[in-house]
Amino acid sequence: MENEARRKNIEVDGAAYVLVLLPNYQDLEVIAIMEKDNKEVARKKFSPIQKDMAVSDWMKSVHTAPARMQLMLDELESWDGHITSDFYEY
């Protein structure tokens, strides 16, 4: 799996932005960056794994995390204003 950035021109309430998703499969996280006029305006780190979990739930979540990360990146290709994958802010 590649840690290659995905970029997409998006519109939020009539304003144009570029959404950049930087996947990090080793740490099971995605950094989302919003850019406007070629300048970063915001950045957040997300993960498909919740912070507080029982060990058995955590193991299941780690097992499915790479596929769910890929789904999130794929959703960006057909952007409709929403990313439906369950990701959690870190």
mmCIF file of C-alpha atoms in Angstrom:
data_model
loop_
_atom_site.group_PDB
_atom_site.id
_atom_site.type_symbol
_atom_site.label_atom_id
_atom_site.label_comp_id
_atom_site.label_asym_id
_atom_site.label_seq_id
_atom_site.Cartn_x
_atom_site.Cartn_y
_atom_site.Cartn_z
ATOM 1 C CA MET A 1 0.000 0.000 0.000
ATOM 2 C CA GLU A 2 1.253 3.419 -0.911
ATOM 3 C CA ASN A 3 1.508 6.483 1.278
ATOM 4 C CA GLU A 4 0.841 8.723 -1.717
ATOM 5 C CA ALA A 5 -1.121 11.955 -1.226
ATOM 6 C CA ARG A 6 -4.538 12.256 -2.819
ATOM 7 C CA ARG A 7 -5.700 15.715 -3.910
ATOM 8 C CA LYS A 8 -9.150 16.854 -4.949
ATOM 9 C CA ASN A 9 -10.614 20.226 -5.872
ATOM 10 C CA ILE A 10 -13.688 20.655 -3.718
ATOM 11 C CA GLU A 11 -16.273 23.316 -2.991
ATOM 12 C CA VAL A 12 -17.578 24.170 0.471
ATOM 13 C CA ASP A 13 -20.487 26.617 0.627
ATOM 14 C CA GLY A 14 -19.433 28.110 -2.702
ATOM 15 C CA ALA A 15 -15.747 28.496 -1.750
ATOM 16 C CA ALA A 16 -13.088 26.564 -3.684
ATOM 17 C CA TYR A 17 -10.539 24.499 -1.786
ATOM 18 C CA VAL A 18 -8.149 21.659 -2.396
ATOM 19 C CA LEU A 19 -8.519 18.718 -0.012
ATOM 20 C CA VAL A 20 -5.296 16.761 0.418
ATOM 21 C CA LEU A 21 -5.345 13.366 2.135
ATOM 22 C CA LEU A 22 -1.978 11.980 3.237
ATOM 23 C CA PRO A 23 -2.315 8.325 4.243
ATOM 24 C CA ASN A 24 0.166 6.749 6.622
ATOM 25 C CA TYR A 25 -0.521 3.015 6.621
ATOM 26 C CA GLN A 26 2.274 2.298 9.099
ATOM 27 C CA ASP A 27 0.619 4.445 11.782
ATOM 28 C CA LEU A 28 -2.931 3.780 10.487
ATOM 29 C CA GLU A 29 -3.762 7.457 10.151
ATOM 30 C CA VAL A 30 -4.702 9.992 7.510
ATOM 31 C CA ILE A 31 -3.724 13.642 7.636
ATOM 32 C CA ALA A 32 -6.332 15.859 5.987
ATOM 33 C CA ILE A 33 -5.207 19.266 4.730
ATOM 34 C CA MET A 34 -7.424 22.030 3.365
ATOM 35 C CA GLU A 35 -5.697 24.423 0.971
ATOM 36 C CA LYS A 36 -6.974 27.662 -0.514
ATOM 37 C CA ASP A 37 -5.015 29.682 -3.085
ATOM 38 C CA ASN A 38 -2.075 27.241 -2.753
ATOM 39 C CA LYS A 39 -1.805 27.881 1.003
ATOM 40 C CA GLU A 40 -2.606 25.474 3.817
ATOM 41 C CA VAL A 41 -5.505 26.785 5.893
ATOM 42 C CA ALA A 42 -6.161 23.791 8.153
ATOM 43 C CA ARG A 43 -4.793 20.356 9.041
ATOM 44 C CA LYS A 44 -6.168 17.496 11.125
ATOM 45 C CA LYS A 45 -5.097 13.938 11.840
ATOM 46 C CA PHE A 46 -7.688 11.174 11.583
ATOM 47 C CA SER A 47 -7.591 7.436 12.228
ATOM 48 C CA PRO A 48 -10.008 4.576 11.512
ATOM 49 C CA ILE A 49 -9.292 3.351 15.057
ATOM 50 C CA GLN A 50 -11.018 4.844 18.079
ATOM 51 C CA LYS A 51 -8.884 5.834 21.064
ATOM 52 C CA ASP A 52 -10.700 3.943 23.821
ATOM 53 C CA MET A 53 -11.367 0.328 22.894
ATOM 54 C CA ALA A 54 -11.229 -3.085 24.477
ATOM 55 C CA VAL A 55 -8.260 -5.137 23.266
ATOM 56 C CA SER A 56 -10.375 -7.544 21.200
ATOM 57 C CA ASP A 57 -12.197 -4.633 19.496
ATOM 58 C CA TRP A 58 -8.860 -2.903 18.901
ATOM 59 C CA MET A 59 -7.423 -6.018 17.197
ATOM 60 C CA LYS A 60 -10.446 -6.252 14.879
ATOM 61 C CA SER A 61 -10.187 -2.544 14.122
ATOM 62 C CA VAL A 62 -6.461 -2.785 13.330
ATOM 63 C CA HIS A 63 -7.195 -5.752 11.038
ATOM 64 C CA THR A 64 -9.739 -3.780 8.968
ATOM 65 C CA ALA A 65 -8.064 -0.345 9.182
ATOM 66 C CA PRO A 66 -5.965 -0.524 5.957
ATOM 67 C CA ALA A 67 -9.018 -1.470 3.864
ATOM 68 C CA ARG A 68 -11.088 1.284 5.491
ATOM 69 C CA MET A 69 -8.311 3.797 4.852
ATOM 70 C CA GLN A 70 -8.282 2.795 1.187
ATOM 71 C CA LEU A 71 -12.077 3.177 1.031
ATOM 72 C CA MET A 72 -11.771 6.723 2.388
ATOM 73 C CA LEU A 73 -9.174 7.583 -0.248
ATOM 74 C CA ASP A 74 -11.328 6.017 -2.983
ATOM 75 C CA GLU A 75 -14.327 8.079 -1.854
ATOM 76 C CA LEU A 76 -12.339 11.190 -2.612
ATOM 77 C CA GLU A 77 -12.219 10.179 -6.295
ATOM 78 C CA SER A 78 -16.023 10.412 -6.515
ATOM 79 C CA TRP A 79 -16.386 13.373 -4.149
ATOM 80 C CA ASP A 80 -20.012 14.263 -3.436
ATOM 81 C CA GLY A 81 -19.373 16.560 -0.496
ATOM 82 C CA HIS A 82 -19.138 13.786 2.087
ATOM 83 C CA ILE A 83 -16.745 11.076 3.162
ATOM 84 C CA THR A 84 -18.785 8.329 4.761
ATOM 85 C CA SER A 85 -15.970 6.174 6.146
ATOM 86 C CA ASP A 86 -15.830 6.193 9.951
ATOM 87 C CA PHE A 87 -12.724 8.108 10.926
ATOM 88 C CA TYR A 88 -11.919 9.664 14.270
ATOM 89 C CA GLU A 89 -10.066 12.877 15.001
ATOM 90 C CA TYR A 90 -6.746 12.590 16.831
#
